CSV table of C-alpha atoms in Angstrom, one decimal:
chain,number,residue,atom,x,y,z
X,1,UNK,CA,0.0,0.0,0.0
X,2,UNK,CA,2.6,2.5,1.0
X,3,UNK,CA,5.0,1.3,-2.6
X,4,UNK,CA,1.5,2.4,-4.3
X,5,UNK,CA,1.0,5.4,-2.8
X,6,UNK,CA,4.6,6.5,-3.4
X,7,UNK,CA,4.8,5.7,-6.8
X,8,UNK,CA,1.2,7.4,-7.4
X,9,UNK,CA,2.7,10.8,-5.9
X,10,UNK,CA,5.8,11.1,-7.6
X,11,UNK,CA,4.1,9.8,-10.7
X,12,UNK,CA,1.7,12.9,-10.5
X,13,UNK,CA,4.8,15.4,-9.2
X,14,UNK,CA,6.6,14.0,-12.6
X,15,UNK,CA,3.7,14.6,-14.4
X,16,UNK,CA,2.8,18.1,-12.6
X,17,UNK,CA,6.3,19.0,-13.6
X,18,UNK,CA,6.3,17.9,-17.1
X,19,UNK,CA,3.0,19.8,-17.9
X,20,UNK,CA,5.0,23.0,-16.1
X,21,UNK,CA,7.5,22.2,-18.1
X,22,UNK,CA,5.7,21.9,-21.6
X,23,UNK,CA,3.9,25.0,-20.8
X,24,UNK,CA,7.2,27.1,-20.2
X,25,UNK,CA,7.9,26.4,-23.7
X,26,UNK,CA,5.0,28.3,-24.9
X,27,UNK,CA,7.1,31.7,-23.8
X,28,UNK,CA,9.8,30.9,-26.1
X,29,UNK,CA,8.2,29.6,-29.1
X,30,UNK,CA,7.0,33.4,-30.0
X,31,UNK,CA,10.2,35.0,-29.7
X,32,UNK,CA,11.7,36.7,-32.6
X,33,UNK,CA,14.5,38.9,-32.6
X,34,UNK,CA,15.4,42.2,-34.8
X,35,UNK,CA,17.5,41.8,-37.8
X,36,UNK,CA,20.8,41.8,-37.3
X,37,UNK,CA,21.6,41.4,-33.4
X,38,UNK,CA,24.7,40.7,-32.4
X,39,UNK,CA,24.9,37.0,-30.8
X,40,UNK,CA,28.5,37.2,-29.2
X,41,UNK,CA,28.1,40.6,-27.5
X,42,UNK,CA,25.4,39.0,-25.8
X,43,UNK,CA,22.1,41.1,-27.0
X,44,UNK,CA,20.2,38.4,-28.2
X,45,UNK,CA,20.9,36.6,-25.0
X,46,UNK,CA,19.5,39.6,-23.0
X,47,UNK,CA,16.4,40.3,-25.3
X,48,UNK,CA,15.5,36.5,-25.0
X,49,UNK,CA,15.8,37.0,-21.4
X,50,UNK,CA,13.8,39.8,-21.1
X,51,UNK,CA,10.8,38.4,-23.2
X,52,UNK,CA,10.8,34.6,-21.9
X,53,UNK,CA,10.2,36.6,-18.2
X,54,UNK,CA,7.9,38.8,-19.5
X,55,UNK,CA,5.9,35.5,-21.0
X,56,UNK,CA,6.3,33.2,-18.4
X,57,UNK,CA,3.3,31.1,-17.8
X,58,UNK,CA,4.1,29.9,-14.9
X,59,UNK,CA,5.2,32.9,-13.1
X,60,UNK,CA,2.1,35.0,-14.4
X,61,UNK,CA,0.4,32.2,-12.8
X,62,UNK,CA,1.7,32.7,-9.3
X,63,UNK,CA,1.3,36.1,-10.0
X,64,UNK,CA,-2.2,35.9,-10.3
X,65,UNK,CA,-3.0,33.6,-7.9
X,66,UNK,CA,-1.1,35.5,-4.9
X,67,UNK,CA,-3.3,38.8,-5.8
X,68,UNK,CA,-6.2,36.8,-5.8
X,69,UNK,CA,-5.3,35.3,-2.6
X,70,UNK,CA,-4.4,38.4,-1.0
X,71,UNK,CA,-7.3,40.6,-2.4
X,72,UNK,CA,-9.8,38.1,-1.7
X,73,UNK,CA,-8.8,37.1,2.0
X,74,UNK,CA,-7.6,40.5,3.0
X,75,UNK,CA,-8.8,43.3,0.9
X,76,UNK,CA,-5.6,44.3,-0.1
X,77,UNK,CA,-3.3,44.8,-3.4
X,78,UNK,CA,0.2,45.6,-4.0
X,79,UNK,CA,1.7,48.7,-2.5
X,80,UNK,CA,0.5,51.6,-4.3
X,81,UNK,CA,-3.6,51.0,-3.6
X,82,UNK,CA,-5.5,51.0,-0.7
X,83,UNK,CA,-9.4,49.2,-1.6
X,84,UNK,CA,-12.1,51.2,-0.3
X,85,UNK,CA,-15.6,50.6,0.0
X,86,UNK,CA,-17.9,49.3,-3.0
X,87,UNK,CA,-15.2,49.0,-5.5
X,88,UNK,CA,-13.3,52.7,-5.2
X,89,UNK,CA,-10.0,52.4,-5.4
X,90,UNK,CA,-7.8,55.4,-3.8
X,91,UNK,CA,-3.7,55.9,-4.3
X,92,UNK,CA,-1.9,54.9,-1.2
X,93,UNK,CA,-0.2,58.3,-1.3
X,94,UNK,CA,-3.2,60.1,-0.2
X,95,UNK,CA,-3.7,57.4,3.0
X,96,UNK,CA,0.4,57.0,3.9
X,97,UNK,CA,2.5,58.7,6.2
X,98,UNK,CA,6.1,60.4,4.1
X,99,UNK,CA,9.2,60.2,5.6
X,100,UNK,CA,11.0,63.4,6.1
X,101,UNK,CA,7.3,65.0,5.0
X,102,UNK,CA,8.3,68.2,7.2
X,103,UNK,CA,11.9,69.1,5.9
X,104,UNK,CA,10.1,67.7,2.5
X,105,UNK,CA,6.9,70.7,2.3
X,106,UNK,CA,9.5,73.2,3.6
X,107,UNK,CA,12.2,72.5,0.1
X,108,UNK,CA,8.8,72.4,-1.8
X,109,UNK,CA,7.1,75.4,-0.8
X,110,UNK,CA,10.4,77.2,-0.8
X,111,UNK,CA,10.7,76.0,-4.4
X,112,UNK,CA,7.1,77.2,-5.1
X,113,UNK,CA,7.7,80.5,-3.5
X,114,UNK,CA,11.1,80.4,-5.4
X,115,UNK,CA,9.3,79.8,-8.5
X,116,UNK,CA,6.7,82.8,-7.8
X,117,UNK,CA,9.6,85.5,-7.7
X,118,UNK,CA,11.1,84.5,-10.9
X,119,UNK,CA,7.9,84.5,-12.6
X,120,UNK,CA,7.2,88.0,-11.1
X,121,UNK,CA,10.6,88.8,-12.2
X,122,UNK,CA,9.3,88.4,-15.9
X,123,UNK,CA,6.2,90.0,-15.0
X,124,UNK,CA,4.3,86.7,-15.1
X,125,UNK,CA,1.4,86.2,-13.0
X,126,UNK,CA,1.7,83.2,-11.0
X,127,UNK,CA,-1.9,81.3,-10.2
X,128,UNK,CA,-2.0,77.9,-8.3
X,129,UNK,CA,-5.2,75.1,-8.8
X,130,UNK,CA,-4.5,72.9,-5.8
X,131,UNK,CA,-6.0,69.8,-6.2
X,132,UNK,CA,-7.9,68.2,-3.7
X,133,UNK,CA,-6.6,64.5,-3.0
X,134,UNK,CA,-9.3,62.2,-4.7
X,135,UNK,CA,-9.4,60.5,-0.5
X,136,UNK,CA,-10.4,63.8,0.7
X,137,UNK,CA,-13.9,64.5,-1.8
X,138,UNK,CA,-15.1,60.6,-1.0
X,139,UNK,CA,-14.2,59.6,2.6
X,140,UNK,CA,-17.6,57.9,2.4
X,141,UNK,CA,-15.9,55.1,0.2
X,142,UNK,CA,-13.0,54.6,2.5
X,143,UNK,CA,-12.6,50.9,3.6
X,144,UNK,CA,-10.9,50.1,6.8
X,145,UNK,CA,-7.6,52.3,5.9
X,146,UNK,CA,-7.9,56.3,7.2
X,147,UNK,CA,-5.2,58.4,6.1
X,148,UNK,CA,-2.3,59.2,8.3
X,149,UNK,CA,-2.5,62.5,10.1
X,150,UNK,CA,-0.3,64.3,8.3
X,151,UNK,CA,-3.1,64.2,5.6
X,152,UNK,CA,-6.2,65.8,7.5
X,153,UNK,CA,-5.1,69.1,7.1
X,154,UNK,CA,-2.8,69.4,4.2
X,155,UNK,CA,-4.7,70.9,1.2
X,156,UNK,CA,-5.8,73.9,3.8
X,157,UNK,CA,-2.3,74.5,5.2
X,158,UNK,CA,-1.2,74.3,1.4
X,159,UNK,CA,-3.9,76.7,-0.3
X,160,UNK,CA,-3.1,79.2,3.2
X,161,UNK,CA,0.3,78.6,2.4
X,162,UNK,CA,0.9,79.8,-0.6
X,163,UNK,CA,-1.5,83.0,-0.1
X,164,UNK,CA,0.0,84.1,2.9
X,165,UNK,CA,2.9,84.6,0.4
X,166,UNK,CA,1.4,86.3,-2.4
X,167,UNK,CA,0.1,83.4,-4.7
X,168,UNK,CA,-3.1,83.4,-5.9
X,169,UNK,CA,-4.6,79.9,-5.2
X,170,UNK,CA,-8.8,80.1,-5.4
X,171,UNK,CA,-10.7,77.0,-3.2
X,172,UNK,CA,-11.2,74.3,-5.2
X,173,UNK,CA,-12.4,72.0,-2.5
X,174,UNK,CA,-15.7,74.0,-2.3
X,175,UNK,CA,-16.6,73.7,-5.8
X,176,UNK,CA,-15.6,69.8,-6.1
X,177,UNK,CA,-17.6,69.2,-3.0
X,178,UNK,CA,-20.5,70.8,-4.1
X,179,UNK,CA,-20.4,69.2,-7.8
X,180,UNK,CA,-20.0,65.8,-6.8
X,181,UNK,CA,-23.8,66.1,-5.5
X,182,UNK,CA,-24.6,66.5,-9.3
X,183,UNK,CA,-22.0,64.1,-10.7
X,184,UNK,CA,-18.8,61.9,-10.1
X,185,UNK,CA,-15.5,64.5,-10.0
X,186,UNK,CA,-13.2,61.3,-9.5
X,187,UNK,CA,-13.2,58.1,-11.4
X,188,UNK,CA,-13.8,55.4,-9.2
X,189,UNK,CA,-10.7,53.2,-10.4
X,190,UNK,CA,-8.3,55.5,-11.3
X,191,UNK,CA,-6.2,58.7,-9.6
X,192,UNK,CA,-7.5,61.2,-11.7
X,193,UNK,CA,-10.5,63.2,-12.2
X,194,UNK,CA,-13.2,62.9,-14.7
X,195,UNK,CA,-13.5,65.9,-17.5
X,196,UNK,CA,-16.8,67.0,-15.3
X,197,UNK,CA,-14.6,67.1,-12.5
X,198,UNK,CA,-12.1,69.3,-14.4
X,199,UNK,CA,-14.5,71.3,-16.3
X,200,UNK,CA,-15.5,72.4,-12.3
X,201,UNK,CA,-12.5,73.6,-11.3
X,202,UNK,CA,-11.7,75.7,-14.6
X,203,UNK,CA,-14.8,77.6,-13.9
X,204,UNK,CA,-13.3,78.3,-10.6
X,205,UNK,CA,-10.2,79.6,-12.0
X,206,UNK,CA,-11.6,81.1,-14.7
X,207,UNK,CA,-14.0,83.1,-11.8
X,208,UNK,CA,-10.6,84.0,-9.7
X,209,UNK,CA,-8.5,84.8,-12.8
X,210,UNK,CA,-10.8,87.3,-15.1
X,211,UNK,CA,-11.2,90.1,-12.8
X,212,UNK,CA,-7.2,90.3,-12.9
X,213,UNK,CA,-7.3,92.4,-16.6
X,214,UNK,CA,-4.5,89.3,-17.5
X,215,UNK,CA,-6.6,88.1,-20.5
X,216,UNK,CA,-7.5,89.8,-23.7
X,217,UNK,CA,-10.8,91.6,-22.9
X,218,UNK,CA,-12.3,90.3,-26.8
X,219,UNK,CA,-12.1,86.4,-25.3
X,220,UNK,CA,-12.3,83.6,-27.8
X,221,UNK,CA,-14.9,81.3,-28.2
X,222,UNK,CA,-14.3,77.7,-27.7
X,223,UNK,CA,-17.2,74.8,-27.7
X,224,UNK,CA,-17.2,71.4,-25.9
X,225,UNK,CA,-19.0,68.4,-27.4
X,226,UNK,CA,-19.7,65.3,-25.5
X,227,UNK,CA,-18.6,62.1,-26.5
X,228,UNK,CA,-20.7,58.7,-25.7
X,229,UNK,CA,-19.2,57.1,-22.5
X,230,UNK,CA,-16.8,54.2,-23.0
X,231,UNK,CA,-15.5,51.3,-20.2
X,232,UNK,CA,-12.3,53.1,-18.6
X,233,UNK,CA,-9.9,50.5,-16.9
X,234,UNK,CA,-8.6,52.9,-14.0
X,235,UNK,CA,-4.5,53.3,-13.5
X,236,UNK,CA,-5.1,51.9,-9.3
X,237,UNK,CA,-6.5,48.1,-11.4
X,238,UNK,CA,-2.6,48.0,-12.5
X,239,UNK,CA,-1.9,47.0,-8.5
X,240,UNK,CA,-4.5,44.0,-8.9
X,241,UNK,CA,-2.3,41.7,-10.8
X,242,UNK,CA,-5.6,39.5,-11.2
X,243,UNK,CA,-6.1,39.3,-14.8
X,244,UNK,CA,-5.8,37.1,-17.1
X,245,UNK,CA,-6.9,34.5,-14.8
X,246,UNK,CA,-8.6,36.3,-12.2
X,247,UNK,CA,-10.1,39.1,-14.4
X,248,UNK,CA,-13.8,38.3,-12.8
X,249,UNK,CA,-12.5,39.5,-9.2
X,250,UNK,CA,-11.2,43.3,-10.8
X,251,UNK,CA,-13.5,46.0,-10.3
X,252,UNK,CA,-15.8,47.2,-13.3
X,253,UNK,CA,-14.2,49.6,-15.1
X,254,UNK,CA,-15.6,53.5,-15.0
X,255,UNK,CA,-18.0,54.3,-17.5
X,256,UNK,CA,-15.8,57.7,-19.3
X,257,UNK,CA,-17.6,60.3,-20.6
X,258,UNK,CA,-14.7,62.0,-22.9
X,259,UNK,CA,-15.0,65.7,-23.7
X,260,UNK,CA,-13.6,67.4,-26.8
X,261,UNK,CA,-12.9,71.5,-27.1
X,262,UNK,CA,-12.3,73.4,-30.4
X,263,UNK,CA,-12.7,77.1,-30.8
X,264,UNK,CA,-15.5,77.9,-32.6
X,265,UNK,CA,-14.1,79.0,-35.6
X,266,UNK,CA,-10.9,77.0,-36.8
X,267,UNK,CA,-8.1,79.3,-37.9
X,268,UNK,CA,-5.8,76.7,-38.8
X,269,UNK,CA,-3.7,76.9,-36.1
X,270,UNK,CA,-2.6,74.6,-33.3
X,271,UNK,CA,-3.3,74.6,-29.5
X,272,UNK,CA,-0.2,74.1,-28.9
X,273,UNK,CA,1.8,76.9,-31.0
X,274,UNK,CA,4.7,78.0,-29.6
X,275,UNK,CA,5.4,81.6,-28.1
X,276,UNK,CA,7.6,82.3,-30.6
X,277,UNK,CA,5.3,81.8,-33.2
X,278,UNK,CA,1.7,83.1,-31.9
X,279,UNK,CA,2.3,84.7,-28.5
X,280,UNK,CA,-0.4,83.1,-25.9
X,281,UNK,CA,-1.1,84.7,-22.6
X,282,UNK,CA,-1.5,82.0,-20.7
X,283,UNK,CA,0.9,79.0,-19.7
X,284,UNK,CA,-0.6,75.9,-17.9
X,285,UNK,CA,2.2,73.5,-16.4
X,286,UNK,CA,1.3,70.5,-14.3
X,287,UNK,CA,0.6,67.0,-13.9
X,288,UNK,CA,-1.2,64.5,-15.9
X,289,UNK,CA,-4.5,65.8,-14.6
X,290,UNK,CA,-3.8,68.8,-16.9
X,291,UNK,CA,-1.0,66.3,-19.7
X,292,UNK,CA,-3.9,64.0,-20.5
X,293,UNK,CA,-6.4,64.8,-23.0
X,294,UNK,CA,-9.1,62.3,-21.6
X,295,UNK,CA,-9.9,64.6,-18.9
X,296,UNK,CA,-10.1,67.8,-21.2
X,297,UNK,CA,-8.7,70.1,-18.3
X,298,UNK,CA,-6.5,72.1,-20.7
X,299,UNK,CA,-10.0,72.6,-23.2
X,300,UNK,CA,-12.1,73.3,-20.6
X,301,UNK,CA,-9.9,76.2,-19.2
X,302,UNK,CA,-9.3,77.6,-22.7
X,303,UNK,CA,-13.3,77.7,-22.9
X,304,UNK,CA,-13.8,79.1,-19.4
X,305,UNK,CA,-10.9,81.6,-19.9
X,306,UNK,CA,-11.9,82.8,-23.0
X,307,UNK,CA,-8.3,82.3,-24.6
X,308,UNK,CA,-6.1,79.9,-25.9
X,309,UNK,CA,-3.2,78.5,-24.0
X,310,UNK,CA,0.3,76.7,-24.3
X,311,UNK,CA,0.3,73.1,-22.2
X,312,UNK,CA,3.4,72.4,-20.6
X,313,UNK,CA,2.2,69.7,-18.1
X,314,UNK,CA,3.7,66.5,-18.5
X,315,UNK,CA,2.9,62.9,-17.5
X,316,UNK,CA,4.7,60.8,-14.4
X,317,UNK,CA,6.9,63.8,-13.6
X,318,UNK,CA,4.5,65.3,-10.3
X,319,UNK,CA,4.1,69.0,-10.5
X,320,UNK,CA,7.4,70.5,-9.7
X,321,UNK,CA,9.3,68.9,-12.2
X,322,UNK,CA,8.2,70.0,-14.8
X,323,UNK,CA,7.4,73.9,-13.7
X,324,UNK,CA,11.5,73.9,-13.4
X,325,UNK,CA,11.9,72.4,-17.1
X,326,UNK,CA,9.2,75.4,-18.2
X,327,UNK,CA,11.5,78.3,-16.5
X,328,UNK,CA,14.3,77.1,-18.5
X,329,UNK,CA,12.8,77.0,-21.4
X,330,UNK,CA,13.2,79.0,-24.5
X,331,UNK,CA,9.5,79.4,-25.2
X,332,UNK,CA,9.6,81.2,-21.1
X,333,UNK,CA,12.7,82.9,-21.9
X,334,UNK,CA,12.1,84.1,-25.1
X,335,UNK,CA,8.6,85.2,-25.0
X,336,UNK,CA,7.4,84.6,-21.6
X,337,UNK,CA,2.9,84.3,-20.9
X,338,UNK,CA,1.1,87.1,-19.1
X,339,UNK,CA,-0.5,84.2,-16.8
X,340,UNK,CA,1.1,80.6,-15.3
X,341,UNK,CA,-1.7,78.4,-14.2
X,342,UNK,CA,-0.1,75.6,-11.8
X,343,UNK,CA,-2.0,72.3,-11.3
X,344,UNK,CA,-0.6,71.3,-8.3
X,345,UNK,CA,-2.2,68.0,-6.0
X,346,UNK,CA,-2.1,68.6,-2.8
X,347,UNK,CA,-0.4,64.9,-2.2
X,348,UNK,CA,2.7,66.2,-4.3
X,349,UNK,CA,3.5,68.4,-1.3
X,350,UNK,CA,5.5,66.1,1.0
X,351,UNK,CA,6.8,64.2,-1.5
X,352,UNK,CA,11.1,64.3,-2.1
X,353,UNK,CA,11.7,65.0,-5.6
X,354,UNK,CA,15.4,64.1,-7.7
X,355,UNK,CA,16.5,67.6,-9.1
X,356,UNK,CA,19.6,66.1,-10.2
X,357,UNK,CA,18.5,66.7,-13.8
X,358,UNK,CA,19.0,70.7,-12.9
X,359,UNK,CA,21.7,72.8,-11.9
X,360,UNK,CA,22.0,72.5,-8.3
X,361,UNK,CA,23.5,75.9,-8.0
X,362,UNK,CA,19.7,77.1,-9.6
X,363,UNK,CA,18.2,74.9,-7.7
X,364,UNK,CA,19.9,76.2,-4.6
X,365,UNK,CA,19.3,79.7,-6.1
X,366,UNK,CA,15.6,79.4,-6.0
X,367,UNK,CA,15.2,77.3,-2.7
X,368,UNK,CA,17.6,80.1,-1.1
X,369,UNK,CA,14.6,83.1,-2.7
X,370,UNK,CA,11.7,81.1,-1.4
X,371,UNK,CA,13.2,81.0,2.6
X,372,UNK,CA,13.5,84.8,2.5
X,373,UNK,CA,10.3,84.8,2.7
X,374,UNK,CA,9.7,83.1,6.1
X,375,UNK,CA,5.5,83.3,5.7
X,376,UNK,CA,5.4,80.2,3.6
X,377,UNK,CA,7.5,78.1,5.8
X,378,UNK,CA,6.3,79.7,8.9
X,379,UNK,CA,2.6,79.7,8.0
X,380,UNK,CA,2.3,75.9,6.7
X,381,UNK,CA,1.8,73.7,9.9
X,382,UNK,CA,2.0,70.0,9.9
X,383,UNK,CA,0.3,67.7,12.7
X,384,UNK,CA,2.3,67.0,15.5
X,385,UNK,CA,2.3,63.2,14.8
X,386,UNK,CA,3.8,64.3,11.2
X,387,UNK,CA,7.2,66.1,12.7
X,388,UNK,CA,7.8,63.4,14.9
């Protein structure tokens, strides 16, 4: 009986381990290589390498079946998410404690305040939308995760901030709170906003920003159609590793409703123009609430303003980022806007950036500007839990 036994389990390991086996080949037999790579230097090696990982059966298979595991037992998905309540998904940015987050918020807003002088040095107008964090507009989803206490007063301290030193940065919080009664401002899977949420907040702007005499007074005319809604598969699903094999367990996607802007009469010309070509009054620079054109942020503030605009923001680069790349660029120094409106979310702010692509003398420079002015680091408080 026990001879039986042990040849019927290593018979069905052997066999287990052949069908692994077989099914490993399956990631190889698709390769293909570019013409012409090298074999001795190695490159072929490495680009088999790099697809037979990619295409592993077995490992997508442990893969999946570890996030199911984990999401099913626990509630929980790679670092990155946090699950709330009936299927919303939030960024564990806007729930986690940041290490250093005091020393960080003091660089940053001494960058920002930086950043403000040498705008006003050019006789650009400096205007900050701070974004409400997604966590903040729909604590009613949260699950059994609260954000840390640094987060409970952040986007207040932030918008005071930067107004106690001269920056123009209109509520936005308001607004959002208030529109979300009428409609989603947040997609439920992903970190960004819908285009209703961002077609709120550039009427806000829009309101703070007209009186200033910054725009010309004969505004252009731009229209927004509607687009039918569409399945959107939300940026947070990428830290449920679920599908193929566990697709069913994944939250259903958003249903997008895509805007699209025009002016309404074409000239021919580009949104995008450069200064140098057709001068624009107005610069927007931020994140990839304001890069990407499924939320219609940059077409619903040329429509609110009443005038056209150059778009500087940029994806996976944060806020600050690309604001520095923008002062040093030719279109700034050449022929710099009348206006700079700076998307900025409010979870950016303790966050430690790499400036090593700059000149750390500059960098230095503008850091060194923004302390002068001791409101913005004097006037931005953190919870007593967050400096310790």
């Amino acid at each position: 009986m026990n001879r039986t036994s042990n040849l019927l389990y290593a018979g069905t390991f052997i066999g287990g381990l052949l069908a692994l086996s077989l099914w490993s080949v399956k990631g190889a037999v698709d390769f293909s290589a570019a013409d012409n790579t090298p074999i001795l230097n190695g490159k072929l090696a490495l680009n088999f390498e790099k697809h037979y990982d990619a295409e592993f059966p077995i490992k997508r298979l442990g893969t999946n079946l570890w996030a199911a595991l984990d999401f099913s037992l626990f509630g929980e998905g790679r670092p990155g998410v946090v699950i709330g309540a009936n299927q919303w998904l939030f960024s564990d940015e806007e729930f986690k404690p940041t290490a250093a987050a005091a020393n960080n918020i003091m660089d940053n807003q001494a960058l920002i305040q930086g950043v403000r002088e040498t705008l006003a040095r050019h006789n650009v107008q400096l205007v900050m939308a701070i974004l409400p964090a997604k966590a903040r507009l729909y604590p009613e989803y949260f699950g059994e995760q609260r954000p840390a206490p640094l987060h409970e007063q952040l986007y207040q301290n932030f918008r005071q901030a930067v107004a106690d030193a001269g920056i123009q940065a209109p509520d936005l919080l308001g607004p959002l709170q208030k529109a979300k009664t009428e409609a989603q401002v947040f997609l439920r899977t992903d970190t960004h906003w819908t285009p209703y949420g961002a077609q709120v907040v550039a009427g806000q702007l829009a309101t703070a920003i007209k009186p200033s005499g910054l725009l010309p007074e004969s505004g252009s005319v731009y229209v927004t159609e509607t687009l039918p809604a569409g399945p959107h598969k939300g940026d947070l699903t990428n830290f449920l590793p679920l599908d193929p094999l566990f697709e069913e367990l994944l939250p259903p996607p958003d249903q997008l409703v895509k805007h699209s802007t025009r002016p309404q009469e074409e000239n021919g010309a580009g949104a995008d123009d450069l200064f140098a070509e057709t001068q624009v009054p107005v610069a927007l620079v931020g994140t990839s609430y304001s890069a990407d054109e499924r939320w219609n942020f940059a077409g619903a503030l040329r429509q609110a303003l009443g005038s056209d605009l150059v778009n500087f923001a940029e994806d996976g680069r944060g806020p600050i980022l690309p604001m520095l790349k923008f002062l040093q660029s030719d279109d700034f120094k050449n022929a710099p806007p009348r206006l700079v409106i700076w998307e900025f979310p409010e979870r950016y702010l303790p966050t430690a950036y790499d400036l090593s692509e700059f000149d750390a003398d500059w960098i230095a420079q503008l850091k060194a500007a923004g302390r002068q002015d001791k409101q913005l680091a004097g006037n931005t408080t953190t919870p007593q839990s967050a400096r310790r």
